[in-house]
Amino acid sequence: MPCRKKPQISKRLMMAHSKDLLVLENFIGGKFVPCSSYIDSYNPSTGDVYCRVPDSGKEEVEAAVRAAQDAFPVWSSRSPLERSQILNKLADLIEHDLEAFAKAESKDQGKTITFARTVDIPRAVYNFRFFASSILHHVTECTEMATMGCVHYTSRAPVGVAGLISPWNLPLYLLTWKIAPAIACGNTVVAKPSEMTSVTAWMMCKLLEKAGVPHGVVNVVFGTGAKAGEALVCHPDVPLISFTGSTLTAQRITEKSAPHCKKLSLELGGKNPAIIFNDADLSQCIPTTLKSSFANQGEICLCTSRIFVQRGIYSEFLKRFVAEAKKWKAGNPSDPTVSMGALISKEHLEKVRSYVKRAQAEGARVLCGEGVDSLDLPPGNKKGYFMLPTVIAEVKDESCCMQEEIFGPVTCVVAFDTEEEVIKRANSVKYGLAATVWSSNVGCVHRVARRLQSGLVWTNCWLIRDLNLPFGGMKASGIGREGAKDSYEFFTEVKTITIKH
Ligand code: NAD
């Protein structure tokens, strides 16, 4: 179940110290608009409230949808080239302020500044550049039925007002992965970032006008999922919802949107396996599997959380993997020597820790990290939500640690004997998002990749992405795919036209 900071809602004027806090405003119809109530937002690395986020509801969503509807006729009739130029300009402006965005993302989310600087913000910039380019290269289909004297062709048009809902782990990265294709295709949008990480979306709004984005094309409404998110999902004039977040929330969104027959794209959780065969190159596999397990505090939907190692190299892998994991330093996200920052919230930290306790209670062995090694934090970070990279061995496949998404720096290592066996065990979870396979036998990696129930399979690598190709999960990991062609198809409606001569 997703874990959130408890919203502490208070009237704006009642907060005596609000002048010391960063106060965000909704962005509707090209203007920043204050809200009548706010949510406290914490700096995860200190545990202090530092920001106040609008606690929007139906009224604010209604205003944003109206602004998006008003902007739609003009924006959707602009040429792809005009829209592309604006997207490129926005990319340039974010890139110009990259350092400020990276600092803000790190403070808001808890991730290291290095990660925000090298992954989150560059990718947000690239999302705009990528869709600015890809929108210029789509072709529609045409067939001829000579015997009937007909040609058929397809035509694609933007859908209308797109509702975009994003999570807290890669805030600007994932929000722009939705905004860029949506507006490139000619839609207007109402976006709702996570209430826990709203700052960089608000900063981006400040650049829209300068980039040439007309008023009302991008509207951002801040607030909780239950109030603002649900108002967007239930709005009858929002025909399309693109959602990234937990499987549980997706179920709720599916139910709530069903009466309106909305177009849905759902990018959800994972319980991703790494399968490491006896002939794997451990000099590549170990550092990459450390990253795939612990990057961004393990708070990436694509992170590895079940490591299956073939019996012949199991002991050696475990020894070397744990030794390397112990070298990962957790601490102040601004410290360049730190590999892991803080988890998103106190509640989430407690939830992640509780999985480690449950594994121990079931007889598993915690080899490093939580409860085993001591966490040495600078004085200013003592109240932050930190934990160490944690490796657990001898875990049963039925254990909650092997079945449920933990979404933190915890990974389980288990042994296997045969290819057939490991495929079955890797597929024995409800999720199907991503997998990695390590072997120097090309035939083996092809065979295993084909049989894994997983939307993405990386062999002998992790997280190398070509945005042209489909991204998304199977089973409880999602519905639909995102990417150059897939996002274009999702954010447009297709029509088949027949001409008889
Ligand atoms: P979450 O589902 O709690 O929240 C995601 C977003 O949905 C937030 O903006 C939230 O406010 C909103 N929301 C919550 N309830 C809602 C409702 N009833 N109606 C409308 N909106 C609602 O997820 P989270 O905790 O923010 O993010 C972590 C989850 O996201 C993990 O499960 C992770 O695997 C998943 N995730 C998936 C991908 C992917 O591409 N597959 C990428 C990143 C994160």
XYZ file of C-alpha atoms and ligand atoms in Angstrom:
545
model
C 0.000 0.000 0.000
C 1.409 3.435 -0.842
C 2.552 5.386 2.181
C 2.210 9.150 2.409
C 3.135 11.948 4.689
C -0.011 12.653 6.653
C -1.462 15.834 5.151
C -1.577 18.531 7.791
C -4.055 20.976 6.403
C -4.345 24.418 7.858
C -5.747 27.776 6.827
C -3.118 29.894 5.165
C -3.477 32.818 7.511
C -3.403 30.676 10.627
C 0.273 29.765 10.116
C 2.198 32.397 12.045
C 5.515 31.277 10.563
C 4.295 30.969 6.971
C 6.514 33.862 5.903
C 9.541 31.592 6.442
C 8.114 28.874 4.266
C 8.011 28.456 0.537
C 4.345 28.842 -0.427
C 3.267 27.379 -3.766
C 0.295 28.495 -5.840
C -1.746 26.729 -8.477
C -1.053 27.681 -12.085
C -4.321 28.169 -13.946
C -4.886 29.940 -17.272
C -1.344 31.323 -17.246
C -1.621 32.872 -13.764
C -0.486 31.839 -10.304
C -3.574 31.563 -8.129
C -3.561 31.210 -4.316
C -5.613 28.516 -2.618
C -7.798 28.761 0.493
C -6.013 25.924 2.323
C -2.575 24.357 2.250
C -0.696 21.152 3.046
C 2.612 21.144 4.889
C 5.450 19.627 2.904
C 8.603 18.280 4.561
C 12.269 18.309 3.695
C 12.956 14.549 3.997
C 16.618 15.020 4.842
C 15.922 17.193 7.922
C 12.368 16.248 8.872
C 11.352 19.942 8.889
C 8.320 21.512 7.230
C 9.704 23.895 4.634
C 6.987 24.364 2.070
C 3.215 24.771 1.807
C 1.373 23.169 -1.062
C -2.155 24.191 -2.162
C -4.757 21.725 -0.939
C -6.849 21.999 -4.100
C -10.195 20.359 -4.654
C -13.117 20.401 -7.070
C -13.246 24.189 -7.388
C -9.600 24.564 -8.426
C -9.783 21.585 -10.782
C -12.920 23.040 -12.355
C -11.141 26.363 -13.010
C -8.120 24.551 -14.481
C -10.258 22.387 -16.769
C -12.127 25.449 -17.989
C -8.838 27.226 -18.770
C -7.573 24.141 -20.604
C -10.799 23.880 -22.607
C -10.594 27.543 -23.599
C -7.005 27.126 -24.787
C -7.655 23.929 -26.760
C -9.054 25.278 -30.067
C -6.089 27.566 -30.747
C -3.365 25.231 -29.441
C -4.679 22.179 -31.269
C -4.775 24.087 -34.553
C -1.120 25.133 -34.351
C 1.200 23.163 -36.633
C 3.395 20.446 -35.127
C 6.408 22.588 -36.057
C 5.137 25.575 -34.055
C 4.471 23.376 -31.040
C 7.844 21.712 -31.439
C 9.646 25.079 -31.349
C 7.900 25.981 -28.090
C 8.809 22.638 -26.507
C 12.446 23.136 -27.499
C 12.434 26.612 -25.979
C 11.023 25.257 -22.735
C 13.745 22.592 -22.694
C 16.388 25.305 -23.103
C 14.935 27.360 -20.243
C 14.851 24.413 -17.822
C 18.376 23.478 -18.847
C 19.536 27.038 -18.212
C 18.252 26.715 -14.624
C 19.368 23.103 -14.216
C 21.291 23.669 -11.002
C 18.379 25.483 -9.308
C 15.983 22.729 -10.377
C 18.376 20.009 -9.163
C 18.784 21.655 -5.750
C 15.024 22.058 -5.398
C 14.324 18.452 -6.416
C 16.882 17.144 -3.947
C 15.496 19.242 -1.092
C 11.889 18.333 -1.855
C 12.333 14.609 -2.496
C 15.362 13.654 -0.377
C 17.402 12.298 -3.314
C 21.062 13.218 -3.673
C 21.793 16.406 -5.517
C 24.095 14.381 -7.754
C 21.198 12.176 -8.847
C 18.907 15.148 -9.433
C 21.657 16.937 -11.376
C 22.630 13.985 -13.563
C 19.350 12.070 -13.926
C 16.120 13.880 -12.990
C 16.561 17.314 -14.495
C 18.537 16.362 -17.621
C 15.821 13.827 -18.377
C 13.074 16.440 -17.868
C 14.897 18.638 -20.400
C 15.284 15.695 -22.767
C 11.599 14.774 -22.481
C 10.689 18.130 -24.056
C 13.441 17.890 -26.697
C 12.556 14.315 -27.547
C 8.845 14.949 -28.121
C 9.617 18.255 -29.878
C 11.461 16.138 -32.412
C 9.327 13.004 -32.520
C 6.089 14.935 -33.181
C 7.565 15.966 -36.539
C 8.129 12.427 -37.739
C 4.853 10.535 -37.447
C 3.147 9.228 -40.532
C -0.429 8.045 -40.772
C -1.585 4.987 -42.703
C -3.090 4.742 -46.171
C -4.420 1.737 -48.090
C -5.915 1.388 -51.546
C -8.882 -0.789 -52.530
C -8.563 -0.483 -56.292
C -11.441 -2.860 -57.097
C -13.819 -0.652 -55.090
C -12.301 2.595 -56.344
C -11.380 3.613 -52.796
C -8.448 4.830 -50.773
C -8.539 4.697 -46.999
C -6.344 6.785 -44.760
C -6.060 7.500 -41.079
C -6.073 10.896 -39.497
C -5.008 11.660 -35.912
C -6.254 14.518 -33.756
C -5.562 15.566 -30.159
C -8.072 14.248 -27.638
C -8.808 17.431 -25.663
C -7.997 18.199 -22.032
C -5.567 15.591 -20.671
C -5.457 14.857 -16.928
C -1.903 14.001 -15.848
C -1.159 12.548 -12.405
C 2.390 11.789 -11.279
C 4.183 10.289 -8.235
C 6.894 11.544 -5.875
C 9.916 9.444 -6.764
C 11.054 11.185 -9.979
C 8.922 14.325 -9.766
C 9.780 16.570 -12.715
C 11.177 13.668 -14.781
C 7.871 11.774 -14.782
C 5.579 14.801 -14.979
C 7.349 16.118 -18.087
C 7.289 12.608 -19.601
C 3.512 13.196 -19.716
C 3.256 16.955 -20.347
C 5.669 16.903 -23.315
C 3.857 14.317 -25.494
C 0.426 15.583 -24.452
C 1.027 19.165 -25.576
C 3.217 18.158 -28.537
C 0.162 16.311 -29.895
C -1.994 19.437 -29.466
C -3.815 18.620 -26.235
C -4.067 21.034 -23.347
C -3.414 19.662 -19.868
C -4.326 19.791 -16.213
C -1.448 18.236 -14.296
C -1.433 17.160 -10.655
C 2.000 16.326 -9.262
C 2.399 14.414 -6.007
C 1.501 16.520 -2.973
C 4.841 15.458 -1.480
C 6.998 16.768 -4.329
C 5.379 19.754 -5.994
C 8.151 22.344 -6.059
C 9.862 21.689 -9.402
C 6.506 21.570 -11.237
C 5.736 24.994 -9.758
C 9.183 26.248 -10.870
C 8.527 24.967 -14.386
C 5.257 26.949 -14.516
C 7.296 30.124 -14.098
C 9.043 29.388 -17.416
C 6.007 28.575 -19.544
C 5.168 32.070 -20.677
C 8.771 32.839 -21.626
C 8.871 29.624 -23.653
C 5.811 30.773 -25.574
C 3.336 28.269 -24.128
C -0.028 30.058 -24.477
C -2.092 30.633 -21.331
C -4.239 27.654 -20.403
C -2.253 25.053 -22.379
C -0.493 23.806 -19.228
C -2.375 24.150 -15.936
C -0.993 22.708 -12.717
C -3.216 22.012 -9.731
C -1.479 20.987 -6.514
C -2.974 18.871 -3.770
C -3.749 15.410 -2.509
C -4.826 12.443 -4.563
C -8.055 12.031 -2.652
C -9.208 15.612 -3.313
C -7.458 17.162 -6.313
C -6.537 13.895 -8.070
C -9.978 12.413 -7.766
C -11.686 15.643 -8.887
C -9.583 15.462 -12.052
C -10.296 11.775 -12.626
C -14.043 12.337 -12.178
C -14.280 15.499 -14.277
C -16.587 14.814 -17.249
C -14.643 17.168 -19.564
C -11.315 15.380 -19.116
C -11.512 12.471 -21.566
C -8.043 11.077 -20.882
C -6.032 10.291 -17.746
C -2.337 9.459 -17.799
C -1.360 8.149 -14.376
C 1.922 6.978 -12.864
C 1.814 5.684 -9.313
C 0.810 2.696 -7.243
C -1.336 -0.206 -8.364
C -3.775 0.470 -5.519
C -4.420 4.048 -6.665
C -4.754 2.847 -10.265
C -7.559 0.515 -9.202
C -9.386 3.441 -7.656
C -8.816 5.615 -10.748
C -10.108 2.833 -12.994
C -13.300 2.545 -10.929
C -13.871 6.300 -10.707
C -13.250 6.939 -14.408
C -15.293 3.955 -15.639
C -18.652 5.793 -15.792
C -17.057 8.296 -18.190
C -15.304 5.661 -20.399
C -12.046 7.609 -20.180
C -8.906 6.724 -22.052
C -6.439 5.503 -19.398
C -2.692 4.983 -19.338
C -1.506 3.377 -16.087
C 2.202 3.065 -15.201
C 2.373 1.232 -11.888
C 4.526 -0.619 -9.388
C 7.007 -3.433 -9.846
C 8.730 -6.309 -8.058
C 11.569 -6.601 -10.477
C 13.849 -9.647 -10.678
C 17.529 -9.795 -11.611
C 18.518 -13.237 -12.902
C 22.237 -13.912 -12.717
C 23.596 -17.039 -14.395
C 26.867 -18.831 -13.553
C 28.553 -17.375 -16.664
C 27.681 -13.723 -15.860
C 30.482 -11.180 -15.884
C 30.402 -10.262 -12.198
C 32.717 -7.285 -12.673
C 29.868 -5.640 -14.636
C 26.962 -7.326 -12.917
C 27.780 -6.424 -9.294
C 28.138 -2.628 -9.674
C 25.108 -2.476 -11.968
C 22.967 -4.604 -9.659
C 23.956 -2.360 -6.728
C 22.677 0.603 -8.717
C 19.566 -1.213 -9.857
C 18.791 -2.078 -6.225
C 19.679 1.152 -4.433
C 19.712 4.076 -6.889
C 17.465 6.935 -5.724
C 17.120 5.099 -2.349
C 15.506 2.173 -4.178
C 12.615 4.502 -4.988
C 12.426 3.797 -8.710
C 9.662 1.597 -10.096
C 12.355 -0.208 -12.145
C 14.597 -1.019 -9.163
C 15.648 -4.626 -8.620
C 14.231 -6.141 -5.461
C 14.615 -9.898 -6.075
C 18.053 -11.160 -7.093
C 18.142 -14.776 -8.301
C 21.739 -16.077 -8.464
C 22.661 -19.449 -9.959
C 24.015 -21.843 -7.356
C 27.575 -22.071 -8.809
C 28.322 -18.386 -8.099
C 25.828 -17.719 -5.287
C 28.346 -17.531 -2.409
C 30.848 -15.469 -4.349
C 28.155 -13.071 -5.593
C 26.686 -12.601 -2.137
C 30.075 -11.936 -0.525
C 31.109 -9.381 -3.143
C 27.668 -7.761 -3.400
C 27.365 -7.240 0.366
C 30.935 -5.903 0.603
C 30.112 -3.316 -2.074
C 26.716 -2.444 -0.554
C 28.460 -1.647 2.738
C 30.511 0.993 0.905
C 27.385 2.926 -0.083
C 27.105 5.947 2.150
C 23.675 7.325 3.132
C 23.500 10.899 4.391
C 23.170 14.580 3.566
C 21.886 14.685 -0.046
C 24.097 17.699 -0.807
C 27.278 15.804 0.109
C 28.874 14.650 -3.180
C 30.388 11.573 -1.495
C 26.958 10.263 -0.498
C 25.299 7.565 -2.656
C 21.868 7.614 -1.031
C 19.777 10.463 0.330
C 16.650 10.323 2.476
C 13.462 8.372 1.848
C 10.410 10.421 0.972
C 8.663 10.467 4.364
C 8.714 9.206 7.931
C 5.750 6.921 7.205
C 7.432 5.482 4.136
C 10.683 4.908 6.055
C 8.752 3.042 8.745
C 6.979 0.967 6.132
C 10.265 -0.007 4.429
C 11.847 -0.871 7.789
C 8.847 -2.997 8.715
C 9.546 -5.276 5.732
C 13.055 -5.947 7.045
C 11.632 -6.849 10.477
C 9.058 -9.159 8.902
C 11.764 -10.939 6.877
C 13.819 -11.460 10.049
C 10.761 -12.797 11.873
C 10.319 -15.310 9.032
C 13.898 -16.564 9.496
C 15.657 -14.649 6.718
C 19.171 -13.249 7.263
C 19.858 -9.509 7.006
C 23.441 -9.284 5.766
C 23.952 -5.540 5.833
C 22.112 -2.278 6.394
C 18.990 -1.916 8.515
C 19.508 -3.214 12.067
C 22.985 -4.543 11.232
C 25.180 -1.543 10.466
C 25.088 1.846 12.132
C 23.976 4.945 10.298
C 26.217 7.906 10.970
C 24.411 11.145 10.129
C 25.548 14.777 10.351
C 23.810 16.735 13.188
C 21.502 18.592 10.759
C 20.197 15.327 9.323
C 19.515 13.366 12.503
C 15.735 13.825 12.105
C 15.826 12.929 8.389
C 14.342 9.744 6.950
C 17.487 7.753 6.219
C 18.315 4.090 6.067
C 21.243 2.059 4.735
C 21.247 -0.246 1.695
C 19.897 -3.516 3.051
C 20.558 -6.987 1.638
C 18.481 -9.943 2.817
C 19.254 -13.613 2.068
C 17.435 -16.895 2.666
C 14.034 -15.412 2.001
C 11.205 -17.676 0.911
C 9.537 -16.887 -2.434
C 6.167 -16.596 -0.639
C 7.502 -13.980 1.813
C 5.991 -10.497 1.579
C 9.539 -9.242 0.909
C 9.589 -11.329 -2.286
C 5.998 -10.580 -3.307
C 5.179 -6.964 -2.422
C 6.671 -3.754 -3.717
C 8.831 -2.288 -0.922
C 10.001 0.776 -2.898
C 13.038 1.399 -0.726
C 16.702 0.343 -0.410
C 15.995 -3.321 0.345
C 16.862 -6.218 -1.942
C 16.578 -9.990 -1.462
C 19.160 -12.463 -2.793
C 18.209 -16.111 -3.374
C 19.793 -19.086 -5.169
C 18.444 -21.048 -8.155
C 19.543 -24.102 -10.125
C 17.965 -24.224 -13.584
C 16.747 -21.840 -16.282
C 13.277 -23.365 -16.247
C 13.019 -23.005 -12.466
C 14.149 -19.365 -12.346
C 11.729 -18.257 -15.082
C 8.852 -19.757 -13.128
C 9.975 -18.138 -9.863
C 10.648 -14.747 -11.462
C 7.129 -14.778 -12.940
C 5.485 -15.811 -9.671
C 4.492 -12.286 -8.540
C 1.521 -10.143 -9.451
C 3.736 -7.480 -11.053
C 5.441 -7.477 -14.467
C 7.348 -4.258 -14.989
C 11.095 -4.787 -15.506
C 13.723 -7.529 -15.275
C 17.460 -7.871 -15.778
C 19.204 -11.015 -17.059
C 22.950 -11.548 -16.698
C 24.699 -14.193 -18.822
C 27.348 -14.332 -21.533
C 25.293 -16.913 -23.446
C 23.325 -15.018 -26.097
C 20.917 -17.905 -26.656
C 20.132 -18.038 -22.952
C 19.393 -14.309 -22.595
C 17.079 -14.385 -25.633
C 15.213 -17.445 -24.347
C 14.787 -16.054 -20.843
C 13.866 -12.533 -22.018
C 11.099 -13.919 -24.218
C 9.548 -15.923 -21.394
C 9.678 -13.340 -18.605
C 6.345 -11.658 -17.862
C 7.812 -8.205 -17.929
C 7.304 -5.073 -20.020
C 11.038 -4.361 -20.083
C 13.979 -6.774 -19.983
C 17.555 -5.520 -19.748
C 20.260 -8.070 -20.425
C 23.756 -7.404 -19.063
C 22.755 -3.803 -18.239
C 20.078 -1.743 -16.489
C 18.116 1.428 -17.208
C 19.487 2.096 -20.672
C 16.461 3.569 -22.413
C 15.623 4.491 -25.978
C 12.583 6.740 -25.580
C 11.422 5.724 -29.064
C 10.482 2.271 -27.789
C 7.532 1.241 -25.608
C 7.790 1.657 -21.830
C 5.307 0.064 -19.463
C 4.334 -2.983 -17.496
C 2.288 -6.179 -17.688
C -0.074 -7.657 -15.089
C -0.463 -5.379 -12.034
C 2.330 -3.125 -13.345
C 0.128 -1.272 -15.752
C -2.012 -0.818 -18.798
C -0.696 0.822 -21.955
C 2.767 1.903 -23.017
C 4.569 5.233 -23.292
C 7.229 6.179 -25.883
C 7.454 7.998 -29.211
C 4.775 6.031 -31.071
C 2.850 4.807 -28.015
C 2.474 8.257 -26.427
C 1.476 9.698 -29.804
C -1.219 7.055 -30.149
C -2.413 7.563 -26.565
C -2.590 11.350 -26.756
C -4.419 11.366 -30.110
C -7.637 9.836 -31.435
C -7.431 8.022 -34.737
C -10.048 8.206 -37.456
C -10.250 6.129 -40.657
C -11.453 8.078 -43.692
C -12.518 6.416 -46.936
C -12.572 8.288 -50.245
C -14.358 6.779 -53.240
C -13.680 8.175 -56.659
P 0.420 6.965 -5.367
O -0.408 6.038 -6.182
O 0.173 7.054 -3.929
O 0.286 8.466 -5.919
C 0.584 8.802 -7.261
C -0.188 10.059 -7.617
O -1.578 9.757 -7.585
C 0.009 11.222 -6.650
O -0.004 12.434 -7.369
C -1.217 11.127 -5.759
O -1.585 12.340 -5.157
C -2.259 10.679 -6.762
N -3.432 10.003 -6.185
C -3.510 9.296 -5.036
N -4.774 8.861 -4.851
C -5.502 9.287 -5.912
C -6.863 9.146 -6.299
N -7.746 8.487 -5.544
N -7.273 9.719 -7.452
C -6.388 10.388 -8.243
N -5.087 10.564 -7.912
C -4.640 10.009 -6.773
O 1.929 6.576 -5.698
P 3.231 7.212 -5.046
O 3.359 6.657 -3.665
O 3.242 8.677 -5.254
O 4.368 6.621 -5.995
C 4.966 5.394 -5.806
C 4.376 4.347 -6.724
O 4.512 4.772 -8.086
C 5.109 3.028 -6.654
O 4.177 1.976 -6.670
C 5.943 3.016 -7.929
O 6.305 1.738 -8.399
C 5.033 3.703 -8.867
N 5.763 4.233 -10.016
C 5.594 3.640 -11.237
C 6.312 4.091 -12.336
C 6.141 3.473 -13.692
O 6.514 4.109 -14.680
N 5.606 2.263 -13.812
C 7.196 5.156 -12.189
C 7.346 5.730 -10.926
C 6.620 5.273 -9.845
